[in-house]
Short mmCIF file of C-alpha atoms and ligand atoms in Angstrom, two decimals:
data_model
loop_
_atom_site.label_atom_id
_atom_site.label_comp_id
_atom_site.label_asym_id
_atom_site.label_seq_id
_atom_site.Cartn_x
_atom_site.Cartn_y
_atom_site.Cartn_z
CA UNK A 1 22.39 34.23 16.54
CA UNK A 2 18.85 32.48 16.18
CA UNK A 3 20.47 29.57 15.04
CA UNK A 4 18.24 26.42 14.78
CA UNK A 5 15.00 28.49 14.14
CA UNK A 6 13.45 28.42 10.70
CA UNK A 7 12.86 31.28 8.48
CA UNK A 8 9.63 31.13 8.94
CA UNK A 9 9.05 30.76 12.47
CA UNK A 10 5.43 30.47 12.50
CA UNK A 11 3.90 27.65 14.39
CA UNK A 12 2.74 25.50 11.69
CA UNK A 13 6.57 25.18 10.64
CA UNK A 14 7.86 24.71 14.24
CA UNK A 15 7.89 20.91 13.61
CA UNK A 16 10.30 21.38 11.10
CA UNK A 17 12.93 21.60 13.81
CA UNK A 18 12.10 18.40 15.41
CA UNK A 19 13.76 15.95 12.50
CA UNK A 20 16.31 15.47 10.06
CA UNK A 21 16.55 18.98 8.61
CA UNK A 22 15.66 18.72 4.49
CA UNK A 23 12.24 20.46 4.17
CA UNK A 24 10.36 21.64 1.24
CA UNK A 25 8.52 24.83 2.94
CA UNK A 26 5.33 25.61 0.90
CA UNK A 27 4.31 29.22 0.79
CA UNK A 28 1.17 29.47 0.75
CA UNK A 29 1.10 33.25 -0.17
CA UNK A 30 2.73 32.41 -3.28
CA UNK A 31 0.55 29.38 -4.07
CA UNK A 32 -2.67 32.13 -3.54
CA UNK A 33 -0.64 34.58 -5.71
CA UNK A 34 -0.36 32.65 -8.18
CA UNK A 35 -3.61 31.51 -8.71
CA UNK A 36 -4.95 35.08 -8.59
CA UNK A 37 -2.54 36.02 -11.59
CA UNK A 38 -4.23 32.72 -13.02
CA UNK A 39 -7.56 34.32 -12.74
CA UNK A 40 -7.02 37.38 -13.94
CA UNK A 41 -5.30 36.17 -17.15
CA UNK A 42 -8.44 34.39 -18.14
CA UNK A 43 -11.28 35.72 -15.58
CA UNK A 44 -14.43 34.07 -16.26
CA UNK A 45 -13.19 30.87 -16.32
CA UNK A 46 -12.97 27.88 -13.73
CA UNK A 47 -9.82 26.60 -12.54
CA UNK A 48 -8.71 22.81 -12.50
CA UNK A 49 -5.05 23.03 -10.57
CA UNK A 50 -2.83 20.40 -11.98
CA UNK A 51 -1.67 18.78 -8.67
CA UNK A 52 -0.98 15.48 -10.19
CA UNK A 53 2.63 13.70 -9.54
CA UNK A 54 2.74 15.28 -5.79
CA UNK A 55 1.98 19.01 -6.91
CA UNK A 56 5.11 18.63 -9.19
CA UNK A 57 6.99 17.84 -6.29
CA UNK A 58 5.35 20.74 -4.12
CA UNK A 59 2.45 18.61 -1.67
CA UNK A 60 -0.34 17.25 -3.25
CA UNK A 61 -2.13 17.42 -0.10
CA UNK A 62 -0.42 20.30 0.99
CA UNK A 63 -1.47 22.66 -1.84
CA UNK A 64 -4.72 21.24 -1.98
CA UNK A 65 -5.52 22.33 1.08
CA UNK A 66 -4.44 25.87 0.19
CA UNK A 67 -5.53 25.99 -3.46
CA UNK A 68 -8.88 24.77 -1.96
CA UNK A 69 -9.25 27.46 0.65
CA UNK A 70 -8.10 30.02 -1.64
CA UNK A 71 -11.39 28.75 -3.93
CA UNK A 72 -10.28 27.03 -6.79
CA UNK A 73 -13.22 25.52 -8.63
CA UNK A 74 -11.49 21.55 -8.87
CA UNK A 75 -8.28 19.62 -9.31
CA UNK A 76 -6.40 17.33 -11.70
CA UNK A 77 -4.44 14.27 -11.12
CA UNK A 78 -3.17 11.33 -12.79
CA UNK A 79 -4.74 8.33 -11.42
CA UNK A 80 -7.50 7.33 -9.64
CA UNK A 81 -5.13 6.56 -6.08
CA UNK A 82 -4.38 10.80 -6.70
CA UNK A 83 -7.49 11.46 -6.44
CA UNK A 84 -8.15 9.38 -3.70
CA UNK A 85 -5.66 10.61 -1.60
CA UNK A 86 -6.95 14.20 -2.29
CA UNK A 87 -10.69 12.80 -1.82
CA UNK A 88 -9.42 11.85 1.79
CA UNK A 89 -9.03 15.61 3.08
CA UNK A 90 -12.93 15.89 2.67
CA UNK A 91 -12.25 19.35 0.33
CA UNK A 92 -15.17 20.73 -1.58
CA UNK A 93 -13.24 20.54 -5.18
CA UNK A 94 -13.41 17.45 -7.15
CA UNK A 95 -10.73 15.72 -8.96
CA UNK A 96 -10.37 15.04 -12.79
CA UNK A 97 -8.45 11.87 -13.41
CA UNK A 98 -6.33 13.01 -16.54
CA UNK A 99 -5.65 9.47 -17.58
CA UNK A 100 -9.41 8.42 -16.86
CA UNK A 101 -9.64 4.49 -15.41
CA UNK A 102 -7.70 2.02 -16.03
CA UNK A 103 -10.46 -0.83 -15.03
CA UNK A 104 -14.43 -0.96 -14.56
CA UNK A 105 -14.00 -1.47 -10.64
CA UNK A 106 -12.30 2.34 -11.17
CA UNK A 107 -15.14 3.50 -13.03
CA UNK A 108 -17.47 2.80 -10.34
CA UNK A 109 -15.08 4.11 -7.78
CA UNK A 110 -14.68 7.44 -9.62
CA UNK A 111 -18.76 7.46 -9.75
CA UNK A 112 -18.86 6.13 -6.35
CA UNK A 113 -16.34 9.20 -4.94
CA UNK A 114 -17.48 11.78 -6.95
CA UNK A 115 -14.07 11.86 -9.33
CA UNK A 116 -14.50 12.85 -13.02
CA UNK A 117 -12.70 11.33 -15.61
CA UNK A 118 -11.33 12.25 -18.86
CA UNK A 119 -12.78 9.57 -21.35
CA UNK A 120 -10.05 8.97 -24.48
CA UNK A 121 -10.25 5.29 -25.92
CA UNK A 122 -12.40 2.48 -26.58
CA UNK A 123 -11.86 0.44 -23.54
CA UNK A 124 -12.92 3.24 -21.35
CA UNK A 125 -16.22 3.71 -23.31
CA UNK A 126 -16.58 -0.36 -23.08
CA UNK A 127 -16.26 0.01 -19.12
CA UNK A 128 -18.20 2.81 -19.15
CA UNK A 129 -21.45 1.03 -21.00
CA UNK A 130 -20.49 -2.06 -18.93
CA UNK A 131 -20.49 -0.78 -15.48
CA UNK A 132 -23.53 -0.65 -13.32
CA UNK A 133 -23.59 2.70 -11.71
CA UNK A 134 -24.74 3.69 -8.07
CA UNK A 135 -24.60 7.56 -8.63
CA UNK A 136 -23.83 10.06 -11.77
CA UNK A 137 -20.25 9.60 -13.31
CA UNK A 138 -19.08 13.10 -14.58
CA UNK A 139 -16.88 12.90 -17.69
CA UNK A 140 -14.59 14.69 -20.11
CA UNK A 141 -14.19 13.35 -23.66
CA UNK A 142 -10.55 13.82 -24.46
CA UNK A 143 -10.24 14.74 -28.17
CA UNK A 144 -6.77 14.28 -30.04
CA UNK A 145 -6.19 18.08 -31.44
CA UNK A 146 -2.99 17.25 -32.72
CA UNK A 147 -0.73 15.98 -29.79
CA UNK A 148 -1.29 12.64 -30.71
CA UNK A 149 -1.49 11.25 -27.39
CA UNK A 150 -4.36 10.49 -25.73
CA UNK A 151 -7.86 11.01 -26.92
CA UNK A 152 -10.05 10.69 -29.51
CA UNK A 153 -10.04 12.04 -33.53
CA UNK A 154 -12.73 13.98 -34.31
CA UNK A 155 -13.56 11.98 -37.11
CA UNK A 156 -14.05 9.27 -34.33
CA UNK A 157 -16.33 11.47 -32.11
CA UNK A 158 -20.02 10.55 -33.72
CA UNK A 159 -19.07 6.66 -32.70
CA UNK A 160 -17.99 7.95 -29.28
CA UNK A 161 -21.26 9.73 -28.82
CA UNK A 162 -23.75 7.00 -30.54
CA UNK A 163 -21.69 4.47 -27.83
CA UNK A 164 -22.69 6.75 -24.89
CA UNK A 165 -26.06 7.88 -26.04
CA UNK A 166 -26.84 3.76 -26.29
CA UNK A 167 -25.50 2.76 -22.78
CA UNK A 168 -28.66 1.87 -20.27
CA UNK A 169 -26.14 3.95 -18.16
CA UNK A 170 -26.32 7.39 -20.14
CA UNK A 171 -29.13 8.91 -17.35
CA UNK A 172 -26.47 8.30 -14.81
CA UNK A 173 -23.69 9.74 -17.21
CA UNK A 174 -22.91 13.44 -17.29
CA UNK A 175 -21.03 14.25 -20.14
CA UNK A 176 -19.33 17.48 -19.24
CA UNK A 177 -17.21 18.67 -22.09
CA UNK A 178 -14.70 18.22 -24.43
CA UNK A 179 -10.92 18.27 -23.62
CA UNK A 180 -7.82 18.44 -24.98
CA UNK A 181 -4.15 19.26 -24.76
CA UNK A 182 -1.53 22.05 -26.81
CA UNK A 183 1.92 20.17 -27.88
CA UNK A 184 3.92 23.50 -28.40
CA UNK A 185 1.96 25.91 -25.34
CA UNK A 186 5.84 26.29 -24.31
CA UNK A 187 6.60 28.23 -27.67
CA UNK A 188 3.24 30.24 -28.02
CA UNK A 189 3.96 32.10 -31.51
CA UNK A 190 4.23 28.58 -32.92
CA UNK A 191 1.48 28.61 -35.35
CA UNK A 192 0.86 24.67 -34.23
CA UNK A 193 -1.15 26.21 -31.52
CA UNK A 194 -3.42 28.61 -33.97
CA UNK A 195 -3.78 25.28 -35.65
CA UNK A 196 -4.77 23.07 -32.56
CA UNK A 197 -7.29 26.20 -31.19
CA UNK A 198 -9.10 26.50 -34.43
CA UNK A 199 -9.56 22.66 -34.55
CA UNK A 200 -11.02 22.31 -30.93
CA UNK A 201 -12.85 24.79 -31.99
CA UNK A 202 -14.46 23.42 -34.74
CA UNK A 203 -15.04 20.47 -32.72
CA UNK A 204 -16.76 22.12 -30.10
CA UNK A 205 -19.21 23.59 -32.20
CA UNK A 206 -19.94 20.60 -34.30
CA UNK A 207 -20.18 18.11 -31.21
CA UNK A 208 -20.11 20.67 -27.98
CA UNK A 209 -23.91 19.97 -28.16
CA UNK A 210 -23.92 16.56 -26.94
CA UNK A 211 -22.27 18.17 -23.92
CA UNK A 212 -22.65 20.68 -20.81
CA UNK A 213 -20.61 23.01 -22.64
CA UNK A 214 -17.60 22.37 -19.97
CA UNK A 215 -14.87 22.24 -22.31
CA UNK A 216 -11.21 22.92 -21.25
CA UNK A 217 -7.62 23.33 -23.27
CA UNK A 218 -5.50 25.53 -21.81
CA UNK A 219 -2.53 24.79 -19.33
CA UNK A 220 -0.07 27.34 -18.14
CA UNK A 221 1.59 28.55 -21.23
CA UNK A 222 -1.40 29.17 -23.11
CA UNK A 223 -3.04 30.75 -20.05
CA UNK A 224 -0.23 32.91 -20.12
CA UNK A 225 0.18 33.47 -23.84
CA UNK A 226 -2.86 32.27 -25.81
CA UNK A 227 -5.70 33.88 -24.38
CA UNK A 228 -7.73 32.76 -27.35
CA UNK A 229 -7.37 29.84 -26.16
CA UNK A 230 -9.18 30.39 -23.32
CA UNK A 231 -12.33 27.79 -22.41
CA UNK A 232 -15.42 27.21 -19.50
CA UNK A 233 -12.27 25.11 -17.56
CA UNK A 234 -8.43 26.04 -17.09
CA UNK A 235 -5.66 23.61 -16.47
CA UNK A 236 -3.02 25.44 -15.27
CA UNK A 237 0.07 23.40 -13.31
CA UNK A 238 3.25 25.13 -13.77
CA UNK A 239 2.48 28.50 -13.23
CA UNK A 240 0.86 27.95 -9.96
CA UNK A 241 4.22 26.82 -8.27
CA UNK A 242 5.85 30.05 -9.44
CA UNK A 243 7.31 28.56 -12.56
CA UNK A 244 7.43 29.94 -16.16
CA UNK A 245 7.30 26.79 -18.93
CA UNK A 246 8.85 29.41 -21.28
CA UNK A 247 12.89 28.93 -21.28
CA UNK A 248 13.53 32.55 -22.35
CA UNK A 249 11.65 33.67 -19.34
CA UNK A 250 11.74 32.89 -15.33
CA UNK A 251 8.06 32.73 -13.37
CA UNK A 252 9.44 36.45 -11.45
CA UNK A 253 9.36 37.89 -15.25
CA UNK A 254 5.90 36.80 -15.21
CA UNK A 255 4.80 38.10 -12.09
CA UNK A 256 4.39 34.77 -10.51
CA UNK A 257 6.46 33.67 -6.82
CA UNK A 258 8.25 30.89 -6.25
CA UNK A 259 5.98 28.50 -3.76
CA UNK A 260 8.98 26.08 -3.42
CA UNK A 261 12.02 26.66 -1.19
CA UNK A 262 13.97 23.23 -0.01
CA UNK A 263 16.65 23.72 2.31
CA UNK A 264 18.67 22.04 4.73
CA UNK A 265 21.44 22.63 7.25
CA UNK A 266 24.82 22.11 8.22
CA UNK A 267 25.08 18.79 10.37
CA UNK A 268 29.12 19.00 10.47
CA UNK A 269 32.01 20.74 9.77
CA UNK A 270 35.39 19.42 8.15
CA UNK A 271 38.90 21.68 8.68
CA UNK A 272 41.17 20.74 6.00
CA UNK A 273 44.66 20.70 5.55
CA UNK A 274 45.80 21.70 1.83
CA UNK A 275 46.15 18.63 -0.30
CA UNK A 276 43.38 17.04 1.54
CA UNK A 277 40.76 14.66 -0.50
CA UNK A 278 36.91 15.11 -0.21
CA UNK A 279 34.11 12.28 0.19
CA UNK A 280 33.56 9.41 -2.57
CA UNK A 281 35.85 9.21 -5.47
CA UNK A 282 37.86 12.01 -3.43
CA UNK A 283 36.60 13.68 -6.44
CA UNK A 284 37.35 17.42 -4.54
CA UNK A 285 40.82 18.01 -3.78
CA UNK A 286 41.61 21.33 -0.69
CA UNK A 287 43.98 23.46 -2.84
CA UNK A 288 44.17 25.51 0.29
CA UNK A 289 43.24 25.13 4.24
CA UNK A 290 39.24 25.14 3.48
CA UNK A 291 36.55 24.60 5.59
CA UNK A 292 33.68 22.21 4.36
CA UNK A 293 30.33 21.99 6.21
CA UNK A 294 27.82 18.84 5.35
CA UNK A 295 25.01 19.29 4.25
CA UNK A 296 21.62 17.05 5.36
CA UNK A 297 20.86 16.14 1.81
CA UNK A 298 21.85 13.76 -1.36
CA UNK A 299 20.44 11.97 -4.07
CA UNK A 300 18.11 10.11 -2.09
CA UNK A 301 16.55 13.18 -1.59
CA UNK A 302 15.69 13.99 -4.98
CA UNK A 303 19.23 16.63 -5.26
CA UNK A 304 20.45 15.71 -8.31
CA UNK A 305 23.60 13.85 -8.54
CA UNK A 306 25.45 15.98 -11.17
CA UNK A 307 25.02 19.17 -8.48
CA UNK A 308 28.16 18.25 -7.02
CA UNK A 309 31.26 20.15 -7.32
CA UNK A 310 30.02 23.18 -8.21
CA UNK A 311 26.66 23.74 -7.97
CA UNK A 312 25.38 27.12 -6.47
CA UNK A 313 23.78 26.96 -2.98
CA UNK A 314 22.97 29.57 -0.01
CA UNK A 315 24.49 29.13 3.02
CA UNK A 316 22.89 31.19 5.49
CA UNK A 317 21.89 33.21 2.78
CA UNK A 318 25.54 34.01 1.15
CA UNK A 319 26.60 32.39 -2.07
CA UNK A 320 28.30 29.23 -1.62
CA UNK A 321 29.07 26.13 -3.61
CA UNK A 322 28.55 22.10 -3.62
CA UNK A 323 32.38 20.36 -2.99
CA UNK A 324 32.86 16.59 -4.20
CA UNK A 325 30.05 13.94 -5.08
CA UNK A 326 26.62 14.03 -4.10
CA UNK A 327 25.98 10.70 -1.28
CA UNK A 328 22.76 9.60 -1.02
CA UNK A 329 21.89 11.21 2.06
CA UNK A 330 24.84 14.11 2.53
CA UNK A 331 26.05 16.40 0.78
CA UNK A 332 29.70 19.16 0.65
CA UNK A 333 29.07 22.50 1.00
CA UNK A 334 32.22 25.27 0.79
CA UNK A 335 32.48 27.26 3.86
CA UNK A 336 36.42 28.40 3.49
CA UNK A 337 34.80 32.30 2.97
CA UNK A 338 32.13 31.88 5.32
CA UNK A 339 31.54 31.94 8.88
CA UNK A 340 28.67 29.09 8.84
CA UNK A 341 28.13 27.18 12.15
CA UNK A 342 26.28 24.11 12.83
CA UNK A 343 22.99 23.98 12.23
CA UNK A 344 23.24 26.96 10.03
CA UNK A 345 20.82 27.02 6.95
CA UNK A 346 21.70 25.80 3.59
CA UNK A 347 19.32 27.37 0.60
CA UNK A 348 19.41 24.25 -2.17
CA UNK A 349 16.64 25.37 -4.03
CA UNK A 350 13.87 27.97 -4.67
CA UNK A 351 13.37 30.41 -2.27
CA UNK A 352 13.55 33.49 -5.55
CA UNK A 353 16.96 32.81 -4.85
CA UNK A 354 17.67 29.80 -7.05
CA UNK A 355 15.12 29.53 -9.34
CA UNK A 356 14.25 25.98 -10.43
CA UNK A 357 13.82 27.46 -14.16
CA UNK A 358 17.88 27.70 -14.17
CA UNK A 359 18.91 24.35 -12.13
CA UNK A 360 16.54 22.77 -14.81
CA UNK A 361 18.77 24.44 -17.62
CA UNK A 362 21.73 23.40 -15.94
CA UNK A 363 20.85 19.92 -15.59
CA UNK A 364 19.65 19.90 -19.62
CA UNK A 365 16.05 19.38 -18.40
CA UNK A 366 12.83 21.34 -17.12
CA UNK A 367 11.45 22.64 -14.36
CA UNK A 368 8.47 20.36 -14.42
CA UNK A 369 11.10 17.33 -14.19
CA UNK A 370 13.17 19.28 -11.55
CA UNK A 371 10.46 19.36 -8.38
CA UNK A 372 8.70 16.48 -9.40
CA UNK A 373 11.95 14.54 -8.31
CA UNK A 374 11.89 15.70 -4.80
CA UNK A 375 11.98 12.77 -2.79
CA UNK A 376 8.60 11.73 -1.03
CA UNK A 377 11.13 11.62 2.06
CA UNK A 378 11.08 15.28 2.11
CA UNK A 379 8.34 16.89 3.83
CA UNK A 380 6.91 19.43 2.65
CA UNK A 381 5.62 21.86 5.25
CA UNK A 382 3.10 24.89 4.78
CA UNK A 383 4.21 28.34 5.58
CA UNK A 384 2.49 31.38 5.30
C1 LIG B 1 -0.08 18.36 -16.65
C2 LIG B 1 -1.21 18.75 -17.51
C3 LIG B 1 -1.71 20.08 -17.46
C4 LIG B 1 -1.01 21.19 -16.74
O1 LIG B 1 0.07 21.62 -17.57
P1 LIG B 1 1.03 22.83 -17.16
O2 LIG B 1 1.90 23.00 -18.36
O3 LIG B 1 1.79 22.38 -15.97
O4 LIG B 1 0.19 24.01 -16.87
C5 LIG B 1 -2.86 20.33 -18.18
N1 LIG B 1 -3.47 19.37 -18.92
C6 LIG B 1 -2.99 18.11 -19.01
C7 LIG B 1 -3.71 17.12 -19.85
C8 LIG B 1 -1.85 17.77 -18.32
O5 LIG B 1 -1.36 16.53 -18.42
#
């Protein structure tokens, strides 16, 4: 038995064997996939990957560095310290800073590094004017299409240009497009998103003029569903891990692959006597003689508490179950049917095996909420 080897034993995982064993392997065939079925959904158009809170969970770094050798045309985050972690690797794709600045020293930072930012209130524009600026800042104007989030009305939009037109800044100011965001893209025959289309529509022909034409609206459910919706820039973030943002429908049904799989291993194993009581709360109780193994991974890592007692794992690829309460750091796995060793590999998520799109049903949440809680204790290692 190959026991203590990962599953993918190719050398850039080989230092997965040499710590604690809870890894988030990255495929980057899947992350490549995936933006290829992004591309042809909407071909024409550039691609911004949404890699903002970690890559949901996936490597910000990590599938930068693939997304960027696979070509993508530029990146979102959600701060200005995203995009400066991401500026750090030196790739040819710039960021867009979703949120925009939060201060004039980020403004010039953003110029300064080469980040755009999405423009959407009045303290951004005052920064903006305010700020003296060493090289061009690139900007989106967010435009409130009936999210009611961030961004501007349109009735607000002819202030928002005379403000930028009238800054001694505006020949250092490229004003790239206009931007904004669906509410329902999750339910696509809503007719909310007919409604939000047509109205960024309108705007873009009324005001697209004062722009470079770069305007951008779809994310992953509209890519997939609306392709009227289609614009000059893409924001897709959930489909490129794999994952579907429709609940009736998994990423596989969608011809997208999983990018995630986190697994750990078995760092013990338990014999017990019938009638014997299992980790805190002794909340498992051995009906039978049952062999437990534990598992290197709890809630510190990001594994939700309510997975315990029951929850569906792999253990060396066989069906198995969580036993007892979730610890911070350990975890039960059932092994009374199994013939697991030590060190044997325990599937916990991902991996086409167990899709995130179902643990996020089970947990009465979604899969966007799901990997971004991955603990940033968990590496998260590249594979082919
Ligand atoms: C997160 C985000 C996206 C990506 O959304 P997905 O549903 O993950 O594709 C696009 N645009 C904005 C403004 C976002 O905040």
């Amino acid at each position: 038995m190959s026991r203590g080897n990962s599953v993918y034993a190719g050398r850039l995982c080989y230092h997965a064997l040499m710590s604690r064993p809870n890894h988030a392997l990255i495929s980057s065939c899947a992350l490549q996939h995936n933006l290829a079925q992004v591309r042809a959904l909407m071909p024409g158009s550039r691609v911004m990957a949404a890699i903002k809170a970690n890559a949901y969970g996936h490597g910000a770094k990590q599938c930068a560095g693939v997304l960027a050798a696979a070509g993508v045309d530029g990146f979102a985050v959600a701060s200005i310290e995203e995009a400066e972690e991401i500026h750090g690797l030196g790739l040819r794709p710039s960021c867009t800073v979703l949120a925009g600045a939060f201060s004039s020293e980020e403004i010039a930072l953003a110029a300064a590094h080469g980040h755009r930012l999405v423009v959407h209130n009045q303290e951004q524009l005052f920064w903006i004017r305010n700020t003296a600026l060493s090289s061009p800042l690139e900007i989106f104007l967010k435009v409130d299409s009936g999210m009611h989030r961030l961004g501007f009305s349109p009735e607000e939009l002819p202030g928002v240009f005379d403000q930028l037109h009238g800054t001694g800044n505006r020949l250092s100011l490229r004003i790239l497009g206009l931007l904004s965001h669906l509410a329902r893209s999750d339910t696509p025959e809503d007719p909310y998103n007919a409604h939000q289309i047509n109205l960024f529509q309108k705007v873009v022909q009324e005001f697209g003029h004062y722009t470079l034409g770069e305007h951008s609206l779809p994310n992953s459910g509209a890519i997939l569903s609306l392709p009227h919706s289609r614009t000059f820039w893409i924001r897709p973030g959930l489909m490129l891990y794999g994952l579907s943002p429709f609940i009736s429908q998994s990423g596989s049904a969608l011809d997208l692959l999983p990018v995630l799989t986190w697994q750990s291993r078995i760092i013990s194993i338990r014999e017990l006597p019938a009638g014997s009581w299992l980790g805190y709360g002794s909340a498992w109780l051995a009906k039978e003689f049952s062999r437990v193994g534990i598992v290197a991974c709890g809630y510190g890592d990001g594994y939700d508490r309510r997975m315990g007692n029951g929850a569906p794992i792999l253990v060396n690829g066989q069906p198995s179950r969580t036993l007892g309460r979730i610890s911070m750091d350990l975890c039960f796995a059932d092994l009374t049917h199994s013939g697991a060793q030590y060190g044997d590999t325990v599937l916990l998520m991902g991996g086409g095996k167990l899709p995130l799109e179902k643990i996020a049903i089970s947990l009465d949440t979604i899969p966007y909420e799901i990997g971004t809680r991955i603990a940033t204790r968990v590496p998260r290692i590249v594979c082919p």
